[in-house]
CSV table of C-alpha atoms in Angstrom, one decimal:
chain,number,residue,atom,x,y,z
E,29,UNK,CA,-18.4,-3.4,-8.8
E,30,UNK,CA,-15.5,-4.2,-6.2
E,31,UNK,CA,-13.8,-1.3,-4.8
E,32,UNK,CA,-11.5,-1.8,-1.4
E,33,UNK,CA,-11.7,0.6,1.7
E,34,UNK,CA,-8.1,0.0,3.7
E,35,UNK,CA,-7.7,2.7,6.9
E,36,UNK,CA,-4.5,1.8,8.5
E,37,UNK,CA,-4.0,-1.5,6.7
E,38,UNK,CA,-7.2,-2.8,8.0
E,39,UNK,CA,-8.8,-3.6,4.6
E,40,UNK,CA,-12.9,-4.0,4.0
E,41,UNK,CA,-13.5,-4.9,0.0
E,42,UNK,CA,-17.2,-3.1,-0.7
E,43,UNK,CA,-18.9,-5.0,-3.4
E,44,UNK,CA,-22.5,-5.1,-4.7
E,45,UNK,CA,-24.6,-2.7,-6.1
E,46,UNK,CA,-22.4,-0.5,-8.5
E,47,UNK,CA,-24.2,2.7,-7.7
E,48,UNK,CA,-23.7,2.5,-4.0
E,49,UNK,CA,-19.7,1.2,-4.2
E,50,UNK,CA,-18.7,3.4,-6.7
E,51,UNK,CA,-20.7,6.5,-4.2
E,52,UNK,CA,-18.5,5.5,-1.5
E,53,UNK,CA,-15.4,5.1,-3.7
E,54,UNK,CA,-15.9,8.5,-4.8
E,55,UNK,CA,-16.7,10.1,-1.4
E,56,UNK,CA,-13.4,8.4,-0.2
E,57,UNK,CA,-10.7,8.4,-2.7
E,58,UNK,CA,-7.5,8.7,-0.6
E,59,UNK,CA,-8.4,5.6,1.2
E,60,UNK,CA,-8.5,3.3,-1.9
E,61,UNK,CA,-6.5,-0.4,-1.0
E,62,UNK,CA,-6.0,-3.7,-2.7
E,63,UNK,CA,-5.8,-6.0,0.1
E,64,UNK,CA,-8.4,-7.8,-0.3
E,65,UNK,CA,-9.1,-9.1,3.5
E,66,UNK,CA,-12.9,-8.4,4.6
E,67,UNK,CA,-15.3,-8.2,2.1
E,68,UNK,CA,-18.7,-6.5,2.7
E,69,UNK,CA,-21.8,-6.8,0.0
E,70,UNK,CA,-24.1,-3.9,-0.3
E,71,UNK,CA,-27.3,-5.6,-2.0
E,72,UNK,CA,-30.1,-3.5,-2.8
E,73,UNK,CA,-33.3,-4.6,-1.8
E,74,UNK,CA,-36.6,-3.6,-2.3
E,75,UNK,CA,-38.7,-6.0,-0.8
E,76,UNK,CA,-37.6,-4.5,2.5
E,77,UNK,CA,-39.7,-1.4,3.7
E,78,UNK,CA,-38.7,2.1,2.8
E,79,UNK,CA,-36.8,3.5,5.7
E,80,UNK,CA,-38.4,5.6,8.4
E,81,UNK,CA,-35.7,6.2,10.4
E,82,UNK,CA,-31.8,6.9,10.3
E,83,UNK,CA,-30.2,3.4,10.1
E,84,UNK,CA,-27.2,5.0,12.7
E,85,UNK,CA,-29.7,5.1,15.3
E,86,UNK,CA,-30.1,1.1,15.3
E,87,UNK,CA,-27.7,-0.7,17.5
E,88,UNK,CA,-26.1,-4.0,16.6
E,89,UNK,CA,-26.6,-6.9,18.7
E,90,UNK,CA,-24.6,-10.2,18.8
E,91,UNK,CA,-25.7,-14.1,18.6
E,92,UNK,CA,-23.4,-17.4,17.9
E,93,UNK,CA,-20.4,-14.4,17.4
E,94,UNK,CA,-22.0,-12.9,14.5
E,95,UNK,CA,-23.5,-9.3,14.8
E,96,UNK,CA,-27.0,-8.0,13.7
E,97,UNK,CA,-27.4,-4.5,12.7
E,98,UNK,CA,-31.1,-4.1,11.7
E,99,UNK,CA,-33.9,-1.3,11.2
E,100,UNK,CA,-37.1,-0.5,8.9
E,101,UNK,CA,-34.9,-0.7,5.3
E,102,UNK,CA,-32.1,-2.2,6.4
E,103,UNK,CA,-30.6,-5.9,7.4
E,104,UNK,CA,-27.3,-6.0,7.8
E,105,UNK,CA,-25.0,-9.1,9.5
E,106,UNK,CA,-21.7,-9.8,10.1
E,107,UNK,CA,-19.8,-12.7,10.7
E,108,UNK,CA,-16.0,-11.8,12.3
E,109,UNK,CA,-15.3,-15.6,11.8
E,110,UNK,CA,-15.6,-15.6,7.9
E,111,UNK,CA,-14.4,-11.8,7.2
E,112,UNK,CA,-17.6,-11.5,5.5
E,113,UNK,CA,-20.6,-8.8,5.9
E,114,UNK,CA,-23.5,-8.9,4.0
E,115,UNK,CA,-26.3,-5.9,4.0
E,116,UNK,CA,-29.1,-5.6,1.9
E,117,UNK,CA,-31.0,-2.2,2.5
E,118,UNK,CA,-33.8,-0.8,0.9
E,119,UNK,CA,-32.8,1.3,-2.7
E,120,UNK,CA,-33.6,4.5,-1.0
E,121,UNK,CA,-30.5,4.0,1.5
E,122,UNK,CA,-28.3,7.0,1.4
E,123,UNK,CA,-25.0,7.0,1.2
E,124,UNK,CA,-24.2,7.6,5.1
E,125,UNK,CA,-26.8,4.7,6.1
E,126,UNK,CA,-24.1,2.6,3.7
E,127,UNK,CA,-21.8,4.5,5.7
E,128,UNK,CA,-22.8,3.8,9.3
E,129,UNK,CA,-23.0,0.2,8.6
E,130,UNK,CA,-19.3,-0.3,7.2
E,131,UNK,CA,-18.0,1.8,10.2
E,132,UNK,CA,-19.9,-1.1,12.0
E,133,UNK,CA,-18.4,-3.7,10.2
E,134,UNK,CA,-14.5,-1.7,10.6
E,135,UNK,CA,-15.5,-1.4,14.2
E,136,UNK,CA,-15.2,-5.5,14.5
E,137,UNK,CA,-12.2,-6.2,11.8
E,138,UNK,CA,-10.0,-3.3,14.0
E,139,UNK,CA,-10.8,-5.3,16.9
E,140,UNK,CA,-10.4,-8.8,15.4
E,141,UNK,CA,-6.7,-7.7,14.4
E,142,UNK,CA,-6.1,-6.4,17.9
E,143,UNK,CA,-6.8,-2.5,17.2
E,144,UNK,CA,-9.0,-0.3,19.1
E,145,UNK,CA,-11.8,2.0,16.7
E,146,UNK,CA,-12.3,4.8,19.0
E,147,UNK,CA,-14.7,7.4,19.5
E,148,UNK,CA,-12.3,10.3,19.8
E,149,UNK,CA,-10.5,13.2,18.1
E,150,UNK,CA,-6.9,13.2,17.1
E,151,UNK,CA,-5.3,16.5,16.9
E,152,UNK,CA,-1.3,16.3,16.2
E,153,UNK,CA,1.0,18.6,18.2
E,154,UNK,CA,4.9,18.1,18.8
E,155,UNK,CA,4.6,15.5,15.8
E,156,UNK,CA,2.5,13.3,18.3
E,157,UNK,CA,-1.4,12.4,18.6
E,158,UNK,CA,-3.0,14.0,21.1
E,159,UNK,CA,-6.3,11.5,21.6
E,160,UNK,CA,-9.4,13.5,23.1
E,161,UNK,CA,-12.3,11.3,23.9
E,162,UNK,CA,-15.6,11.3,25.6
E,163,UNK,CA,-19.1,10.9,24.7
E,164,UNK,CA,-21.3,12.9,22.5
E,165,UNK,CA,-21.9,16.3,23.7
E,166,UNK,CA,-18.0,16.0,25.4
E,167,UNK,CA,-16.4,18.3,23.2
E,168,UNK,CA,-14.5,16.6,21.0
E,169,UNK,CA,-15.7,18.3,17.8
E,170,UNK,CA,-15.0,21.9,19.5
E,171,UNK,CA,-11.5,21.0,20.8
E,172,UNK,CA,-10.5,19.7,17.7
E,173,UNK,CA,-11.9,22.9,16.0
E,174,UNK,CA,-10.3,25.3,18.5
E,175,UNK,CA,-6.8,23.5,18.2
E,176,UNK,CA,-6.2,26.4,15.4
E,177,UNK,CA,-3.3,25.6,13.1
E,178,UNK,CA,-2.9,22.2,14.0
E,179,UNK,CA,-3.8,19.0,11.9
E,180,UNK,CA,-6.7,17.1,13.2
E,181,UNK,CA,-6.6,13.0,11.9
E,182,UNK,CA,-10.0,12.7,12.7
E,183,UNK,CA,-12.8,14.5,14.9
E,184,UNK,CA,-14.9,11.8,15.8
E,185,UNK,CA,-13.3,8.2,15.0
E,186,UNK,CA,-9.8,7.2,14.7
E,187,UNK,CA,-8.2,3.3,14.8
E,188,UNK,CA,-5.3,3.1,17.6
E,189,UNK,CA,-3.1,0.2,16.2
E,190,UNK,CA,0.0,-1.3,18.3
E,191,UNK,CA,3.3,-1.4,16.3
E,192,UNK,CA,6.7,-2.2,16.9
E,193,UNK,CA,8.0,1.1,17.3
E,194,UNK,CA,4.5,1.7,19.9
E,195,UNK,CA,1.0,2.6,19.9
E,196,UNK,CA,-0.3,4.9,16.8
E,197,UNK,CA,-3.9,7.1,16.2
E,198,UNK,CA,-4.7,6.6,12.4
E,199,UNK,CA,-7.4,8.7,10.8
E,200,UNK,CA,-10.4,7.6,9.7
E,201,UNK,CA,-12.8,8.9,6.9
E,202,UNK,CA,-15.5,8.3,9.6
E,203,UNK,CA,-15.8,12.1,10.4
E,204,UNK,CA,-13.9,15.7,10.2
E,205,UNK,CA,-10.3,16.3,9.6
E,206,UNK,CA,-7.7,18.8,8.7
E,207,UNK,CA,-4.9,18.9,6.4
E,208,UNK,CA,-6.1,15.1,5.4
E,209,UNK,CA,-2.7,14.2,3.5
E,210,UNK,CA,-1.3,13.0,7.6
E,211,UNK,CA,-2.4,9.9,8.3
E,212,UNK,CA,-1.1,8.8,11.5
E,213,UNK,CA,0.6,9.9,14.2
E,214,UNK,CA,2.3,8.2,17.2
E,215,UNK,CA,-0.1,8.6,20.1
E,216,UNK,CA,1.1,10.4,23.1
E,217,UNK,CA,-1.8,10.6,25.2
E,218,UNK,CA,-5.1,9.7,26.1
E,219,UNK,CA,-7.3,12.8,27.4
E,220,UNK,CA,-11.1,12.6,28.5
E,221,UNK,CA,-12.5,15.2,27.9
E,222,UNK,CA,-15.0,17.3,30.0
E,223,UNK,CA,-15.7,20.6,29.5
E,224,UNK,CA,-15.5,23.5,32.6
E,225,UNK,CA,-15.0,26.8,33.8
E,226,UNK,CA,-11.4,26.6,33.9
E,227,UNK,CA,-8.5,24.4,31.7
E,228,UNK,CA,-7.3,21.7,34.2
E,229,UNK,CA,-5.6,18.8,34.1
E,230,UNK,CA,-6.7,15.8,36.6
E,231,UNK,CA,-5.9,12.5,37.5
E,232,UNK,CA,-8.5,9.9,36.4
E,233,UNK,CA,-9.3,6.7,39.1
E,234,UNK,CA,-8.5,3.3,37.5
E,235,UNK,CA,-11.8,2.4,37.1
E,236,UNK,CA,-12.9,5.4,35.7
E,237,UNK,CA,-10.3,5.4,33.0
E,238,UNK,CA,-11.0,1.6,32.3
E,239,UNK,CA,-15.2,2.6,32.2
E,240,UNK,CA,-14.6,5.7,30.1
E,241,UNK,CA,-12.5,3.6,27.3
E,242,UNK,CA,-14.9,1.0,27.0
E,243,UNK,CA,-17.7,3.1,26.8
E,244,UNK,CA,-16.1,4.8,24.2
E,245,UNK,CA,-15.3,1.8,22.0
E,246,UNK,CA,-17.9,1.8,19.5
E,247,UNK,CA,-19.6,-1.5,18.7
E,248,UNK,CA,-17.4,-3.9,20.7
E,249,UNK,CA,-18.6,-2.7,23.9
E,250,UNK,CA,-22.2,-4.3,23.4
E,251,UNK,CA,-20.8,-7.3,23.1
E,252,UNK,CA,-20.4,-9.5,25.9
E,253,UNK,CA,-18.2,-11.9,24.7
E,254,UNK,CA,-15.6,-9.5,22.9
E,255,UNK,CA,-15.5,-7.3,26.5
E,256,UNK,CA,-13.6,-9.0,28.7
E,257,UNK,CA,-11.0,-9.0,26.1
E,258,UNK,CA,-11.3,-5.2,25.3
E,259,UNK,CA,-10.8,-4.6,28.7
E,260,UNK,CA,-7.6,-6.9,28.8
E,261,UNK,CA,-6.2,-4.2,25.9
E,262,UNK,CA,-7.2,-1.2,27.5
E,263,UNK,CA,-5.3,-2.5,30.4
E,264,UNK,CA,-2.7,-2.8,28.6
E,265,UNK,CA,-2.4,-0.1,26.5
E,266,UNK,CA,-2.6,2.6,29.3
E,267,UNK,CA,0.6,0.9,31.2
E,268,UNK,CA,2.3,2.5,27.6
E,269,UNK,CA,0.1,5.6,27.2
E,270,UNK,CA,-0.9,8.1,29.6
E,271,UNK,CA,-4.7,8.8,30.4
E,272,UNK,CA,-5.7,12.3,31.9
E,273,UNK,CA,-8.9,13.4,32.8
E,274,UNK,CA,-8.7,17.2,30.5
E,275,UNK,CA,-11.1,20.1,31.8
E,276,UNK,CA,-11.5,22.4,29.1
E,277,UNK,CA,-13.2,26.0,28.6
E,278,UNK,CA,-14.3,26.6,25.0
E,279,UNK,CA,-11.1,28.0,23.9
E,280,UNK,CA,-7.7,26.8,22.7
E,281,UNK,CA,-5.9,27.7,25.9
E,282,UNK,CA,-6.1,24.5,27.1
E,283,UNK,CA,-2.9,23.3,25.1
E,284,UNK,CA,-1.2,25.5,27.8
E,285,UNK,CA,-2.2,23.3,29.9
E,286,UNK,CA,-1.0,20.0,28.0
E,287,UNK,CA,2.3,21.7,27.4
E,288,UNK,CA,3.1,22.3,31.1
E,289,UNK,CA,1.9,19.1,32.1
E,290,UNK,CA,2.4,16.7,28.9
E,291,UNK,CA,5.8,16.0,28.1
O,12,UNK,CA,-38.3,-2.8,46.9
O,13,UNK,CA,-35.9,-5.5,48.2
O,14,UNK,CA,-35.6,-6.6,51.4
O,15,UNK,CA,-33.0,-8.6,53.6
O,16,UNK,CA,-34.7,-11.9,52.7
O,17,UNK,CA,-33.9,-10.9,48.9
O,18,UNK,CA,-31.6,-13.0,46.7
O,19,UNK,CA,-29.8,-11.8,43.6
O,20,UNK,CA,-27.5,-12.9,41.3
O,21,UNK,CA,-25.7,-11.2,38.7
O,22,UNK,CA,-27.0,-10.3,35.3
O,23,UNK,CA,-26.1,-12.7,32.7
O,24,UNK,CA,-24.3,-10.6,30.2
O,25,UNK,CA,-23.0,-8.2,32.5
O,26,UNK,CA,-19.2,-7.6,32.4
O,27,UNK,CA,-16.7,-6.3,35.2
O,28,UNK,CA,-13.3,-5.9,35.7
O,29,UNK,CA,-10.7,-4.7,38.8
O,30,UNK,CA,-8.2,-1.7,38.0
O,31,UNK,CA,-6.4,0.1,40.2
O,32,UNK,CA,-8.8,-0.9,43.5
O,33,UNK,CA,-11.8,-0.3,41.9
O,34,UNK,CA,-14.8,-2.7,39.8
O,35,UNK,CA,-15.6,-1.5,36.4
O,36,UNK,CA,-18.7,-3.0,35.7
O,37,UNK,CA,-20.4,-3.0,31.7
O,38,UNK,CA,-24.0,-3.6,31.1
O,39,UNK,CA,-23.2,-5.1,27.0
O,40,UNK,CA,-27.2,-4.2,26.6
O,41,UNK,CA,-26.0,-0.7,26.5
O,42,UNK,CA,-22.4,-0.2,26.8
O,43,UNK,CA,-22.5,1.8,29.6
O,44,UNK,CA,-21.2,1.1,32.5
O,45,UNK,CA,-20.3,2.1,36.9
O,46,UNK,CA,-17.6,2.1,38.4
O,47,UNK,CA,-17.8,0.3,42.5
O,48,UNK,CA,-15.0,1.1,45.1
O,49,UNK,CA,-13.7,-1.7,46.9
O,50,UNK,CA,-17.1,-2.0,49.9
O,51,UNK,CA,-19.0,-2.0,47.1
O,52,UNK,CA,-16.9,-4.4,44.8
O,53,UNK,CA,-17.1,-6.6,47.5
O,54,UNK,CA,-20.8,-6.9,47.7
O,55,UNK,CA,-20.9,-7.0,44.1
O,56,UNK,CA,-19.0,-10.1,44.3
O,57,UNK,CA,-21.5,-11.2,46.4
O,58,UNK,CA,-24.3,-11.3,44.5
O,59,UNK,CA,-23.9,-15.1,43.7
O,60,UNK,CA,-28.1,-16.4,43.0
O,61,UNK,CA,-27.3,-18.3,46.7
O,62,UNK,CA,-27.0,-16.0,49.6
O,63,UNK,CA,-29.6,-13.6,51.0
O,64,UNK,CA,-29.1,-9.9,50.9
O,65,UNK,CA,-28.8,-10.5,55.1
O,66,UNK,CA,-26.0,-13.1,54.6
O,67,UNK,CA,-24.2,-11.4,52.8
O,68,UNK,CA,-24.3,-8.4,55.2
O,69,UNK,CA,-23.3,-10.9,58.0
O,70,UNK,CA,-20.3,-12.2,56.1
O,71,UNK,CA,-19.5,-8.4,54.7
O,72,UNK,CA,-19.8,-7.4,58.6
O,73,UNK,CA,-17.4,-9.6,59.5
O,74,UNK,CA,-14.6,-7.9,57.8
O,75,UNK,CA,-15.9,-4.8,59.2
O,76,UNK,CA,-16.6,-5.1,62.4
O,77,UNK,CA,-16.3,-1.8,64.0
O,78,UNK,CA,-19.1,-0.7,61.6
O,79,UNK,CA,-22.5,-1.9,63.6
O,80,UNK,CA,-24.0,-4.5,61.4
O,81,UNK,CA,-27.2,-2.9,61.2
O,82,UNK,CA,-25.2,0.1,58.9
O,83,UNK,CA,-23.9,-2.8,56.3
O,84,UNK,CA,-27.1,-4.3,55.9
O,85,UNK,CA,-28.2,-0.8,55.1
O,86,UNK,CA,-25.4,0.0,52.9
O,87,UNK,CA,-25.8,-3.5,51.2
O,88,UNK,CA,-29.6,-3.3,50.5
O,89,UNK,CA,-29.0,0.6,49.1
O,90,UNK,CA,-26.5,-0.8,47.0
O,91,UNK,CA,-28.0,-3.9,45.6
O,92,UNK,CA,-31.6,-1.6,45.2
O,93,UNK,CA,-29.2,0.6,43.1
O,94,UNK,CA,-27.7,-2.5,41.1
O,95,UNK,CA,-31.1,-3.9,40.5
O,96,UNK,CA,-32.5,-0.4,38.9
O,97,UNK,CA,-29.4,-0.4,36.7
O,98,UNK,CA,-29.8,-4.2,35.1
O,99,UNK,CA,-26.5,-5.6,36.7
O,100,UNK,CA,-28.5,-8.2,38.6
O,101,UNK,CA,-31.5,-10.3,39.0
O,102,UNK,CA,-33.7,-11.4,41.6
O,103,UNK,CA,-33.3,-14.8,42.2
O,104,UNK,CA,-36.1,-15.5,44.1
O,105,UNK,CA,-37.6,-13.7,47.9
């Protein structure tokens, strides 16, 4: 079975094992493409042990450009160079281990076509995408929840793409949303989140910014030989977009904040 | 513990970057990554596998030279100690 994943025009082609494609087709019908661009195989394998542990806590490391995502169960590679993915996993794999490897493989074919996967949550307001980003634990589920009434492209990962008219936040079906039928959104700002007594909005050092991106850039900032150029973008996309550092209580008043300060 | 005989290079994979006045420096290992202002960029920078930890205090001092050298050799064996726990750099040899 073939079936085509495309977020934002960035198309993987899942093939392989019928039962795991068609899983994925099903648990993400509104993201169905026909550009046939990457293509990833999902083999079955059971000569590999059974899994003792969740395949999203492996890490990928990179050799000769290729990258190796590997665990008990699971042995997945990727080659940027021929658009092509291969993993096998052992038959017990569940459908978010199949999962956590093709975000994997997005991660890299965003990048290759110069777009950023980000670890972040998009919440829409004044028909713009309002980017809030940090590490686990930052608050970027909870920010996204509290932002009552507002749509919310994606709580966890969203793809930043450049385009003529600017830079945009797509969603992503790699976590939460709200009112999924919006798909993207120009982006109007960048906000790291950290969450405090009060709702403040500060400036955030150069280098901190720069840091904070990177280590928020899921897969490509392992990889020494993709980083320098990651850097080069971030660099370049914050002399277009605004990056605040957002101090947030647990409550939606900290839009206040944004309006007074965000134009 | 290092000392002022101590020489150091950089990590191999390590990746930094200047923005704004500051050094943004990645560790690919584990993504994460520091951020050094521009005394401690400068050291950084430094850290070439050739000179001692001393030498480079001396040439560090020189820009600096209403700061008693005794206070950058400090400052640059605190720092490199700090580099070395985080996996930026490597001792070279001692």
């Amino acid at each position: 079975m073939s079936w085509t994943l495309d977020i934002g025009g960035v198309c993987l082609t899942l093939t392989g094992a019928d039962e795991w494609v068609g899983a994925l087709a099903q648990a993400w019908p509104s993201w169905a493409g026909e550009k046939v661009d990457w293509e990833v195989q999902l083999l079955p394998d059971a000569g590999l042990p059974a899994p003792s542990q969740l395949y999203s806590e492996a890490r990928p490391h990179f050799s000769g450009g290729n990258a190796f995502l590997a665990a008990p169960g699971f042995v997945g590679e990727i080659a940027p160079a021929q658009r092509h993915a291969v993993l096998r996993a052992h038959p017990t794999a569940r459908l978010n281990d199949l999962s956590y490897f093709i975000r994997t493989v997005f991660a890299l074919a965003a990048f290759e076509e110069e777009n950023f996967l980000f670890h972040a949550a998009g919440v829409l307001h004044s028909e713009s995408a309002y980017v809030l980003y940090g590490n686990s634990g930052s608050g970027k589920t909870t920010a996204a929840y509290l932002s009552k009434g507002k749509a919310v492209l994606n709580d966890d990962l969203l793809l930043l793409r450049p385009t003529p008219a600017g830079w945009k936040a797509w969603a992503t079906p790699f976590g939460h949303r709200r009112h999924p039928a919006l798909r993207s959104a120009p982006l109007r700002v960048l906000l790291h989140l950290r969450q405090a007594s009060e709702d403040r909005l500060a400036r955030i050092s150069g280098g901190q910014a720069l840091g904070e991106l990177v280590a928020n850039s899921p897969v490509i900032n392992v990889d020494a030989t993709r980083l320098p150029t990651l850097m080069q973008r971030w660099l370049l996309l914050l002399t277009e977009i605004p990056n605040y550092q957002l101090y947030f209580r647990r409550s939606n008043t900290f839009w206040e904040v944004l309006d007074a300060h965000v134009n | 513990m290092l000392t002022s005989t101590d020489i150091l290079a950089l990590a191999l994979d390590v990746v930094s970057r200047q923005n704004e006045g500051e050094l943004v420096v990645v560790l690919p290992q584990s993504g994460k990554f520091f951020v050094l202002n521009g005394t401690g960029a400068e050291i950084f920078q430094r850290l070439d596998g050739e000179r001692t930890l001393a030498e480079i205090a001396v040439a560090l001092h020189a820009g600096y030279e209403d700061i008693p050298l005794a206070r950058v050799q400090t400052d640059v064996l605190a720092l490199a100690q700090k580099l070395l726990a985080r996996g930026a750099v490597r001792a070279v040899t001692s």
